[in-house]
XYZ file of C-alpha atoms in Angstrom:
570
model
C -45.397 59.254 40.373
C -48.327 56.852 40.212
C -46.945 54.108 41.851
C -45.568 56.789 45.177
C -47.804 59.752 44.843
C -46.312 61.659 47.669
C -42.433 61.849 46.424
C -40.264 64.536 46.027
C -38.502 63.760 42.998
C -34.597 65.397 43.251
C -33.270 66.118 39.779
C -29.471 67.100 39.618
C -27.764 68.822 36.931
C -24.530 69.417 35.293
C -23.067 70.833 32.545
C -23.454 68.517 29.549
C -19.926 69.685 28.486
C -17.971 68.688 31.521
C -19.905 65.242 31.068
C -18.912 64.863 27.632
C -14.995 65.698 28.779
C -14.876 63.510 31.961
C -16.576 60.650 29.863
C -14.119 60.842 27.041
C -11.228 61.318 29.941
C -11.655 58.273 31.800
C -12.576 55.937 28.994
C -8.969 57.415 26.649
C -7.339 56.425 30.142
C -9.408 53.154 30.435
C -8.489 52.164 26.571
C -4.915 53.297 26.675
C -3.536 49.612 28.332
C -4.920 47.724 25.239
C -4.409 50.913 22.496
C -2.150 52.720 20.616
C -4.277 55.346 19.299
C -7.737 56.125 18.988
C -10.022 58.546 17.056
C -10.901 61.371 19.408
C -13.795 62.602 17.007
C -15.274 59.542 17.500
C -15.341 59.345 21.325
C -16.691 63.164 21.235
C -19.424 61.956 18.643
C -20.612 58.827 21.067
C -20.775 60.985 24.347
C -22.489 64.062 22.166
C -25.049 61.423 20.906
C -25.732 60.135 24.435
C -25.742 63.122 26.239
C -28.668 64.629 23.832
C -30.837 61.255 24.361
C -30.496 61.531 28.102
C -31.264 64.959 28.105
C -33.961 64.656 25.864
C -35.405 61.912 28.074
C -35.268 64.194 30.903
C -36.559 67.092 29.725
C -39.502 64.583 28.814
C -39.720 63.240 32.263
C -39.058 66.571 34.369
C -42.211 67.935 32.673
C -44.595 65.095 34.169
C -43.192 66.413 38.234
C -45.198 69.532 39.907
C -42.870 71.769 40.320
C -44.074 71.846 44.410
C -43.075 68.545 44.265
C -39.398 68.549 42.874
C -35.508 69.476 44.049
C -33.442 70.982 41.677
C -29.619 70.288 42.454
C -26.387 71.892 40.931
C -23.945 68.999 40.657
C -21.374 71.224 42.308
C -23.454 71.214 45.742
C -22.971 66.891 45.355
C -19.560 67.567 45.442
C -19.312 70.420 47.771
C -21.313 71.740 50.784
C -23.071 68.521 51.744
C -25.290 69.512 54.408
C -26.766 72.208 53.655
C -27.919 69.998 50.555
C -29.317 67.267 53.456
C -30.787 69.960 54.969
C -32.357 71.025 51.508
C -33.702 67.753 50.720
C -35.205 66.835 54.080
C -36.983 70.093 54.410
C -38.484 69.668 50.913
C -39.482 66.078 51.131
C -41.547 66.800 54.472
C -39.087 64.656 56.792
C -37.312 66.159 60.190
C -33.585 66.015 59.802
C -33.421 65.461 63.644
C -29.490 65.621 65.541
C -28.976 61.913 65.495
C -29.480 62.395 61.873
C -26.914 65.056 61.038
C -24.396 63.770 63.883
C -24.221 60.212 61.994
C -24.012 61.787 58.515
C -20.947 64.164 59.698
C -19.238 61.256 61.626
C -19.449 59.279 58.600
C -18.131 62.207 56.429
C -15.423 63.006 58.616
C -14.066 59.461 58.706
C -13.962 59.368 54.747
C -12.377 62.819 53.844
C -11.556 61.886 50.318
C -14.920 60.016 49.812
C -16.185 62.271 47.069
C -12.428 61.493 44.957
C -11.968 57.798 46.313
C -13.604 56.087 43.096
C -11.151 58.638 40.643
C -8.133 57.643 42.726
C -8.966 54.131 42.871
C -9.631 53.944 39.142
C -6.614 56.015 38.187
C -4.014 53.496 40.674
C -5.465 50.594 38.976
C -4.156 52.158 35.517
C -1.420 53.423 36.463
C -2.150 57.037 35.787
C -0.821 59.526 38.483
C -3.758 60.508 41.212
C -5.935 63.250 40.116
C -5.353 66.816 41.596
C -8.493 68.084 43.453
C -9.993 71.109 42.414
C -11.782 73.728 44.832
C -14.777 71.954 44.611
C -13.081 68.661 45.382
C -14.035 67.128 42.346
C -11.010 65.235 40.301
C -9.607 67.708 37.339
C -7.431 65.328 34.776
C -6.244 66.839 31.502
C -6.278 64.973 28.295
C -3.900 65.256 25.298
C -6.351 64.349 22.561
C -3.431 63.388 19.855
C -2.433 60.569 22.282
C -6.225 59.514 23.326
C -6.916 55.568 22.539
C -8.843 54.463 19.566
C -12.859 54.785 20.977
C -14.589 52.303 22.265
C -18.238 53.489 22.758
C -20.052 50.136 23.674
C -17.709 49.613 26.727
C -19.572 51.724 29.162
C -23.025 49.637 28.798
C -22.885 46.869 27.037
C -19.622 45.178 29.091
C -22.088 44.990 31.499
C -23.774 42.505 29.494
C -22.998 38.784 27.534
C -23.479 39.538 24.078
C -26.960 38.217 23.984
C -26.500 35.841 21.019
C -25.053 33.572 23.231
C -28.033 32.601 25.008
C -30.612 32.453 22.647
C -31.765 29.838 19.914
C -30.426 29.921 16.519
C -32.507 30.199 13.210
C -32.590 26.472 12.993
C -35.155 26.439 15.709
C -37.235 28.402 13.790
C -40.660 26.639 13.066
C -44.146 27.046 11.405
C -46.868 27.630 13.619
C -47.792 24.877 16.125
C -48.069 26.336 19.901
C -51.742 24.860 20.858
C -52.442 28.781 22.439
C -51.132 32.389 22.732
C -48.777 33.196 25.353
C -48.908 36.423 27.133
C -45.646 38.606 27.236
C -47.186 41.830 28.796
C -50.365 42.907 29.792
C -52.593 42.832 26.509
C -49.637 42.092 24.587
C -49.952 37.652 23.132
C -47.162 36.145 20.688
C -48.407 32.984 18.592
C -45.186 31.753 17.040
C -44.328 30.862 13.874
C -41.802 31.314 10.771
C -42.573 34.952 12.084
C -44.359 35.795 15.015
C -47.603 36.518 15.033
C -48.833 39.132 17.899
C -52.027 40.179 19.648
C -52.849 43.450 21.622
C -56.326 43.479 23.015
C -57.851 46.794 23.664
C -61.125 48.189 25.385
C -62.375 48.245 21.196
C -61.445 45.277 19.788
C -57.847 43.771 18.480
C -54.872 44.665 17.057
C -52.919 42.275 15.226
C -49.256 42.254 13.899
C -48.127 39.901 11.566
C -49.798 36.678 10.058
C -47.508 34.194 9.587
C -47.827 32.079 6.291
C -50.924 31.150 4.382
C -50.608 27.883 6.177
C -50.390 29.461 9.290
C -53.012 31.581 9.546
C -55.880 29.422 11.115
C -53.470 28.616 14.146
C -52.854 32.238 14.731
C -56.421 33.136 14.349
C -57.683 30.062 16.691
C -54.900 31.181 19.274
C -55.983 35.000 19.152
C -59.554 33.914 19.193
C -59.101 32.369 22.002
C -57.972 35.001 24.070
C -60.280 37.486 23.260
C -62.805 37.091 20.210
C -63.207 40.830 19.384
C -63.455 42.393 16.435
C -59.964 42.699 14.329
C -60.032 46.787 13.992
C -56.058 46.883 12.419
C -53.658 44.355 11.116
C -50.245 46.060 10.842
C -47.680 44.281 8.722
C -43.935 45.062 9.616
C -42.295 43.985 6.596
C -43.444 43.024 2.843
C -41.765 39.558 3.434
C -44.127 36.539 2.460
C -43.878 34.823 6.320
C -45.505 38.210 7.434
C -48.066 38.614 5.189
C -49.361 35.374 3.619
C -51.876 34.743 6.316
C -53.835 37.916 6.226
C -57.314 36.474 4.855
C -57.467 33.963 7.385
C -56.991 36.348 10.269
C -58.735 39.731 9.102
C -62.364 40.539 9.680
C -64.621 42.129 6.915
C -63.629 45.488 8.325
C -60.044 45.159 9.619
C -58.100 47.849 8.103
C -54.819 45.833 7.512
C -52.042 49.345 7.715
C -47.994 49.030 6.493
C -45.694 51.137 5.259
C -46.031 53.217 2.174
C -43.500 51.031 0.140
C -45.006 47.720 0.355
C -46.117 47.735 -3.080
C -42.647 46.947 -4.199
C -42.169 43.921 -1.959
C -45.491 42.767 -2.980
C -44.908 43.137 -6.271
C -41.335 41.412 -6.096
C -42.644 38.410 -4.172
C -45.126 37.839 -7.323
C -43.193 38.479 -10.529
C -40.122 36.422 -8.367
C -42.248 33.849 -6.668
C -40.967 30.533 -8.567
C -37.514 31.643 -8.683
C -37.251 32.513 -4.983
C -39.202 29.435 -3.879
C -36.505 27.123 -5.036
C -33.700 29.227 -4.331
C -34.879 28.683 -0.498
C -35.892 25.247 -0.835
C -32.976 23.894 0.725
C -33.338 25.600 3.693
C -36.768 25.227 4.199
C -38.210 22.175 2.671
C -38.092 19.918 5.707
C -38.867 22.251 8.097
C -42.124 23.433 5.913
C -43.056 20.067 5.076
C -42.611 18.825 8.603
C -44.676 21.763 9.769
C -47.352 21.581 7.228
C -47.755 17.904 7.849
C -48.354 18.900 12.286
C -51.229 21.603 11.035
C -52.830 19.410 8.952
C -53.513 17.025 12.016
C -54.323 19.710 13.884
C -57.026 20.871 11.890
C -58.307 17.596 10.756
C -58.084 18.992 6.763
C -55.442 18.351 4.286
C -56.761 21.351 2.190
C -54.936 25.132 4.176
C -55.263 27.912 2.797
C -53.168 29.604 -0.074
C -51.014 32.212 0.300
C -52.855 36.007 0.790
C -51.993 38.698 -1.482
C -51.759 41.846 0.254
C -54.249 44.486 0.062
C -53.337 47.604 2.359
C -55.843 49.878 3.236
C -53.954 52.944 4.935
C -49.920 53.148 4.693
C -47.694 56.083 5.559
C -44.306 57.287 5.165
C -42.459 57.935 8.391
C -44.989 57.300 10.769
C -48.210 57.015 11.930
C -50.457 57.082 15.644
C -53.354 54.755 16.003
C -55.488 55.245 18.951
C -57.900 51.869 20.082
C -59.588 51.217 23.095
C -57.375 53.332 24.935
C -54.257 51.880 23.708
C -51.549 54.735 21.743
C -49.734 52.910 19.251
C -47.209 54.775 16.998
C -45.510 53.182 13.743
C -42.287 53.858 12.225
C -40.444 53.217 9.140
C -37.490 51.737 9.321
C -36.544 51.147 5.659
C -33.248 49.517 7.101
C -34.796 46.777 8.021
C -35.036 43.697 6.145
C -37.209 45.238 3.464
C -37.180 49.179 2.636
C -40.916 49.101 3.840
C -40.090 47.764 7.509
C -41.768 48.874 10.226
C -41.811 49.092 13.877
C -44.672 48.889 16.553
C -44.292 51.537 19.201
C -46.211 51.367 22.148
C -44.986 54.447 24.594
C -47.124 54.496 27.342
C -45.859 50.403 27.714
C -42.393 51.431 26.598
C -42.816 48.706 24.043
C -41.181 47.849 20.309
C -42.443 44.908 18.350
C -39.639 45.347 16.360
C -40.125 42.121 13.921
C -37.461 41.430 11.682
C -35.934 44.561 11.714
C -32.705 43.373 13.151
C -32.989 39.859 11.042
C -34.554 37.084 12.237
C -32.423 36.227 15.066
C -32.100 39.249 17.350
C -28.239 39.736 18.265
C -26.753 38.401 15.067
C -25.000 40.938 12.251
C -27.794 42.108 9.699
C -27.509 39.833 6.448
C -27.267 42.699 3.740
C -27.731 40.215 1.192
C -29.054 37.260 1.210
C -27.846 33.870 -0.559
C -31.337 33.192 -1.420
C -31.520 36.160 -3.838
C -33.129 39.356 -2.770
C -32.423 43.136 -3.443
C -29.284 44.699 -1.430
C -29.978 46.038 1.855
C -27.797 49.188 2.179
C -25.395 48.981 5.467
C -25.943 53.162 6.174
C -29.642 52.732 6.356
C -29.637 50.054 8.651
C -27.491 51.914 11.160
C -30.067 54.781 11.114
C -32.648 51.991 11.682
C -31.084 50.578 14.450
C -30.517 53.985 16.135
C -34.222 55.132 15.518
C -35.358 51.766 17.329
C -32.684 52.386 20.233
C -34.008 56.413 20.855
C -37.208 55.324 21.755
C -35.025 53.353 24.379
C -37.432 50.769 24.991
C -37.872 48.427 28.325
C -38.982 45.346 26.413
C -37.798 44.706 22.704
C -40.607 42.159 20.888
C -38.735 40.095 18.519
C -39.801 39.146 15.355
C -38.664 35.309 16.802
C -38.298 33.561 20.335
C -38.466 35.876 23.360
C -38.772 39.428 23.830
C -35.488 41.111 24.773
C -36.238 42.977 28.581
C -34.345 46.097 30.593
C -34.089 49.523 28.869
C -30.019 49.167 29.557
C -29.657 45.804 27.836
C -31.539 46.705 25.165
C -29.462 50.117 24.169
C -26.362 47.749 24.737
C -27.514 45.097 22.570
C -28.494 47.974 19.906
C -25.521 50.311 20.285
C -23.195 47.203 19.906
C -25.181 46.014 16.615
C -24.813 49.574 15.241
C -20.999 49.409 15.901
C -20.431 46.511 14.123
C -22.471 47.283 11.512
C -20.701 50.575 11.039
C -17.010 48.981 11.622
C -17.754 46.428 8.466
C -18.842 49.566 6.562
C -16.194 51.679 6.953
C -13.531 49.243 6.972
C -14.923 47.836 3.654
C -14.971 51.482 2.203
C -11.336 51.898 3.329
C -10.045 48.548 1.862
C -12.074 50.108 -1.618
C -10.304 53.167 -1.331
C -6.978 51.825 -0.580
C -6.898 49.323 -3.858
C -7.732 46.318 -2.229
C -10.398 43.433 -3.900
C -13.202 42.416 -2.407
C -11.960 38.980 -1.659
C -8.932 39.988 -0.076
C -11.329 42.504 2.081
C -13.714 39.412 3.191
C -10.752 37.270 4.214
C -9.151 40.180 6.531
C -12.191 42.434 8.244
C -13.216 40.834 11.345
C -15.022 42.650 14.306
C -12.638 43.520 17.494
C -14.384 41.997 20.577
C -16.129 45.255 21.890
C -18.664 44.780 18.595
C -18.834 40.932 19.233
C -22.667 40.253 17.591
C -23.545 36.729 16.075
C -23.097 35.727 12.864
C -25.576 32.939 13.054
C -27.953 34.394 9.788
C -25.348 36.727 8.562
C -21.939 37.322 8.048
C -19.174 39.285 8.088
C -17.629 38.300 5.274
C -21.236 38.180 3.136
C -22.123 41.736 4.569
C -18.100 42.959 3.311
C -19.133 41.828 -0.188
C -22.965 43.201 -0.085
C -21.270 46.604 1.103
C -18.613 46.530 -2.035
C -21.166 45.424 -4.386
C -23.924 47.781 -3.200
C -21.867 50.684 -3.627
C -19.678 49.591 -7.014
C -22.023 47.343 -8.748
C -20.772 43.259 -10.450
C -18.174 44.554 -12.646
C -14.983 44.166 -9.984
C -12.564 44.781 -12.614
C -10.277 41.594 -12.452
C -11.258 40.222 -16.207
C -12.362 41.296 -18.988
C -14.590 38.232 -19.022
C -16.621 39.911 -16.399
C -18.305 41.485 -19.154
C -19.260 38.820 -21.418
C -21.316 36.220 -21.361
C -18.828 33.345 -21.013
C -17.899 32.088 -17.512
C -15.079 29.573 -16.690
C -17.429 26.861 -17.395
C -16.763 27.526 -20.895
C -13.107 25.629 -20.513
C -13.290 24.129 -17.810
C -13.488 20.848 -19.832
C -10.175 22.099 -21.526
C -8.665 22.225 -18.281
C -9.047 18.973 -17.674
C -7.764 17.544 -20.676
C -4.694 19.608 -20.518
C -4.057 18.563 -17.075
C -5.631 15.499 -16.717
C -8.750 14.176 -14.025
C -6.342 12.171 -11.871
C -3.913 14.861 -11.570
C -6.143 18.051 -10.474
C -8.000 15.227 -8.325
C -4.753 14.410 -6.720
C -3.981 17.975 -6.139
C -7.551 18.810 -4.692
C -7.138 16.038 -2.439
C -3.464 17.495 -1.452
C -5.232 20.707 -0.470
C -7.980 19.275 1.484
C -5.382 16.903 3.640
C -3.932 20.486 4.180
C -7.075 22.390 5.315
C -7.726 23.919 2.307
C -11.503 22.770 1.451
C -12.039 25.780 -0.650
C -9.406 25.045 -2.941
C -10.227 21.424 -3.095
C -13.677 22.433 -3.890
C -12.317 24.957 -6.934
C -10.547 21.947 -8.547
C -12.592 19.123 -7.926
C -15.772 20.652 -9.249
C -13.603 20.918 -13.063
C -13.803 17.070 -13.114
C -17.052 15.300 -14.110
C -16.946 12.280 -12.222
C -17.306 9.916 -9.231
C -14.356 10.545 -7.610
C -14.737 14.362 -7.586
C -18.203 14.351 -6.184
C -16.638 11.958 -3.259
C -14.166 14.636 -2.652
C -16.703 17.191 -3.326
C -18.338 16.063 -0.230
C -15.696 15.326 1.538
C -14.744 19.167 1.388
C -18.517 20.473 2.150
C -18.057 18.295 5.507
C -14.905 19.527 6.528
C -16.245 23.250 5.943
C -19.366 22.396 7.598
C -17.990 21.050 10.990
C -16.932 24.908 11.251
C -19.918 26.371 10.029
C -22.535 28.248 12.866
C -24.600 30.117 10.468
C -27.877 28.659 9.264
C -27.836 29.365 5.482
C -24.257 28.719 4.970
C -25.070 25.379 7.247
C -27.883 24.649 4.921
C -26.411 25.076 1.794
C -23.460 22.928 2.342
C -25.632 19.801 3.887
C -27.695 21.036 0.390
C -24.276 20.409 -1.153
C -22.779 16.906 0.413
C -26.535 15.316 -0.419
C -26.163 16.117 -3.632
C -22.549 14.957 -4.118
C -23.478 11.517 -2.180
C-alpha cells in the first residue's frame, strides 16, 4: 500500500473446505503413477495446516486495506459470470471499461470456451485419469475414493519448485574463525561478521543490537567490524543458543550497560559447558584443532598481540520463556524459544516489520542438512518431536529472508517454507519410522542400516545423519540398555577378551580374514576384527579400512573422525 498508494486491492475467497478437497484430489491423482497407497489423514492434516497459515496471513493483511479501497470476490464469480466481475473491478478501481475493452475480452473468451477447465483437463490427460465433468458453475468436480488415495506427499506442491538447497551451499568444513577485515551488509541495518558462528549487527535510531559473539578469540574482530559501521552504544546483546561459539566473546563486545538477553534456560548450558569443559574440548579436538589453530594464528597478526582474550562466562541480564518484544530506535524485534534447536534454550530473532529470522543454529550449523540429534562429540540428546515444532514455529512466521547462523542468508518467503516444510518431513519420517521399527521388534542397528529418506524429503546429511539421528531417536526414547546382552549391564566390555580371542584364533588368521572382508567392501567388518590384534599389521589395515570408508564419507564429523582415525593408525 506504501509503495502504490492509490490501489484497489481485490481479495477473492473460497471455501477453505473445497480447497482442502481439490488439493488433496489432484495431488492423490498426481501421486497415484509412483504409489500404491497413501495415508489420507495425512494429506488432510498438510492442506488443514496450510490452509489455517494462509488464512491467518490474510486475515492479517486484509485488516491493513480501507475498506473504500478493496474488492471482495466470491471464487464462484472467477469461474462464472465474468463480466459483470470486469465490470465490478473497473468501476471500483476508478478506470473506464470502454467497448474496445469489453469487445477484446469477449472475443478472447469466446475463442477459449473451456478456458476456465483447460488446466484440469490438461492435467488429468497427462495422468491418464478420465476428463473431469463440469459442474454448473463450470468448475471441474472429480470424486475421490480415499481408501485408494496415494501415500501423501506434502512437500511436492512447493518445494519441487526448488533444488534442495544443500546442494549449493558450502559444507561445515568451510566453516572458519573470524577473519573478514569488515561487516557486510545483508539488509538495511542488518551486518553479519563471520565466524565459527556468525556474529550480527542491527543499527537502530538508539544505538546497537548485537546477536551472537563468536569465541573469546573472536570477539575483538567482531567488535572492530561492528564499530566500524556504526560506533553506538551496545543497548542488547541477544544470545541464540548457550553453545560456547555464541557466547564466549561477550566481554569483548558489550558496553558497561548492554543488557546481554537469552532464553530462560541458559543456565543449564552454561553450567554444562563449565563442569564439561575439559572433557568436551578434547572430544572436539579432532575436528577443530587445525582449523582453531590456523585461525588463532591469522587474528593474532591481525591484532599485532599474541595475548586474546579468554573465553566469557555468561552473565544474562533479562531472559524469558516463550518470548519476548524489544523496541530500539524504532526497530520491533520479537524473540522466540525454540528449545528444538541445538540447545533447549535456542532462540530466534524476529524482525516483522523486515520479515526477518536470524535463526542461528537452530537448524544446525549448515542450513539444509538433517538436524544432528546427537552429536559424536558428546552432548545431551536433542529430542526429534521438539525440533519439528521448532522448525514449524520458525516457518509460521513465514519469513522473506532466513539469517543463518553460517554463510548466506536464505531469501524468498516460498523457498524458505519449502526448505522448512521439507526439513520437518524428514525429520518426522526418521521419527516415526524409527518408532515403528521399535514397535515392530526390530534393533536399532538393523533400523540404521534400512531407514533412508524417499526423495520428496531429500535434506543433506553433511553435519548429521540419518542413521546417527535413527539411533539418537531409539536411545532418547528407551535409554543404553538395548537388551541384546546381559553384559550391557556390567561393567565389562568386549575388551575384557578380546586378547582371548586372539589367542584362540590366532593374529594372522583374524588378520587374514579382516583383510578378506575389506577386498570385499566390507570396511566395517575389517575394522571389528582388526582392532582385536595389537600390532603393526592391524593398524596398516586399520587404516586401510578408515580410507576406504572415508572416500564415501560427505559429512564433516564422520569425515573428521576417520582422517582422526588413519593418522593415528599411520
Amino acid at each position: 500500500m506504501a509503495t502504490f498508494p492509490d490501489a484497489t486491492v481485490v481479495f477473492t475467497h473460497r471455501d477453505p473446505v473445497a480447497v482442502i478437497q481439490s488439493a488433496i484430489t489432484m495431488m492423490a491423482y498426481s501421486d497415484r503413477l509412483r504409489r500404491n497407497s497413501i495415508d489420507a489423514a495425512w494429506l488432510l492434516d498438510y492442506w488443514s495446516d496450510r490452509v489455517d497459515r494462509l488464512l491467518r496471513a490474510c486475515v492479517r493483511d486484509r485488516a491493513l486495506v480501507p475498506p473504500e479501497r478493496s474488492i471482495d470476490i466470491g471464487f464462484h464469480r472467477l469461474d462464472g459470470n465474468e463480466m459483470p466481475l470486469l465490470e465490478t473491478l473497473y468501476r471500483r478501481g476508478g478506470v473506464e471499461l470502454t467497448p474496445r475493452y469489453v469487445g477484446a475480452f469477449s472475443s478472447t473468451w469466446t475463442a477459449i470456451p473451456a478456458a476456465s477447465t483447460a488446466e484440469s483437463v490438461t492435467t488429468c490427460n497427462a495422468t491418464s485419469v478420465s476428463r473431469p465433468t463440469n459442474s454448473a458453475n463450470g468448475s471441474a468436480s472429480i470424486s475421490t475414493d480415499s481408501t485408494s488415495v496415494p501415500s501423501p506427499d506434502p512437500t511436492k506442491e512447493t518445494a519441487a519448485m526448488f533444488e534442495p538447497v544443500y546442494l549449493s551451499r558450502p559444507g561445515a568444513d568451510e566453516i572458519r574463525p573470524a577473519a573478514a577485515e569488515r561487516a557486510e551488509e545483508l539488509a538495511p541495518g542488518l551486518w553479519c561478521s563471520p565466524g565459527l558462528s556468525n556474529a550480527y549487527l542491527l543499527t537502530t535510531g538508539d544505538g546497537r543490537v548485537i546477536v551472537n559473539t563468536g569465541m573469546g578469540f573472536e570477539g575483538p574482530v567482531h567488535r572492530a567490524n561492528f564499530d566500524a559501521v556504526d560506533n553506538s552504544p551496545v543497548r542488547y546483546i541477544i544470545i541464540t543458543q548457550g553453545h560456547v561459539d555464541h557466547v564466549g566473546g561477550l566481554d569483548s563486545v558489550r558496553d558497561a550497560d548492554t543488557v546481554v538477553v537469552a532464553q530462560e534456560n541458559w543456565t543449564l548450558w552454561r553450567d554444562d559447558n563449565e563442569r564439561l569443559i575439559r572433557y568436551r574440548a578434547s572430544r572436539s579436538a579432532f575436528a577443530f584443532k587445525d582449523t582453531l589453530k590456523t585461525g588463532i594464528e591469522a587474528i593474532q597478526r591481525r591484532l599485532g598481540t599474541s595475548r586474546l582474550p579468554a573465553q566469557s562466562v555468561p552473565a544474562v541480564d533479562l531472559d524469558f520463556e516463550d518470548t519476548l518484544t524489544l523496541e530500539v530506535g524504532g526497530r520491533r524485534i520479537e524473540l522466540l524459544a525454540v528449545p528444538g534447536g541445538e540447545t533447549t534454550d535456542s532462540l530466534v530473532v524476529w524482525l516483522p516489520d523486515e520479515r526477518i529470522c536470524l535463526c542461528g543454529n537452530t537448524f544446525g550449523p549448515i542450513f539444509g542438512h538433517v538436524p544432528n540429534l546427537v552429536t559424536i562429540r558428546g552432548d545431551r540428546y536433542r529430542d526429534a518431536l521438539t525440533a519439528i515444532s521448532s522448525i514449524e514455529r520458525v516457518r509460521d512466521l513465514q519469513p522473506e529472508l532466513l539469517v543463518t547462523g553460517h554463510f548466506a542468508p536464505i531469501s524468498g518467503a516460498e523457498r524458505i517454507n519449502a526448505e522448512l516444510t521439507r526439513l520437518r518431513n524428514a525429520v518426522q519420517y526418521i521419527h516415526d519410522q524409527t518408532v515403528a521399527g521399535m514397535n515392530a521388534g526390530k534393533d536399532v542397528v538393523t533400523l540404521m542400516r534400512e531407514i533412508s529418506l524417499p526423495p520428496e524429503y531429500d535434506v543433506g546429511q553433511g553435519y548429521g545423519k540419518v542413521a546417527w539421528d535413527v539411533r539418537a531417536i531409539w536411545e532418547n526414547y528407551s535409554g543404553w540398555f538395548h537388551h541384546r546382552s546381559t553384559t550391557e549391564l556390567y561393567p565389562v566390555g568386549f575388551d575384557a577378551v578380546a586378547a582371548d580371542v586372539v589367542e584362540l584364533a590366532g593374529a594372522d588368521a583374524l588378520l587374514a580374514r579382516a583383510r578378506a572382508h575389506l577386498a570385499a567392501g566390507r570396511p566395517l567388518h575389517a575394522i571389528h576384527l582388526a582392532e582385536l590384534v595389537p600390532d603393526d599389521q592391524a593398524r596398516a589395515l586399520l587404516s586401510q579400512a578408515h580410507q576406504t570408508l572415508l572416500a564415501d564419507s560427505t559429512n564433516f564429523w564422520e569425515s573428521a573422525w576417520l582422517k582422526h582415525q588413519i593418522a593415528s593408525n599411520s
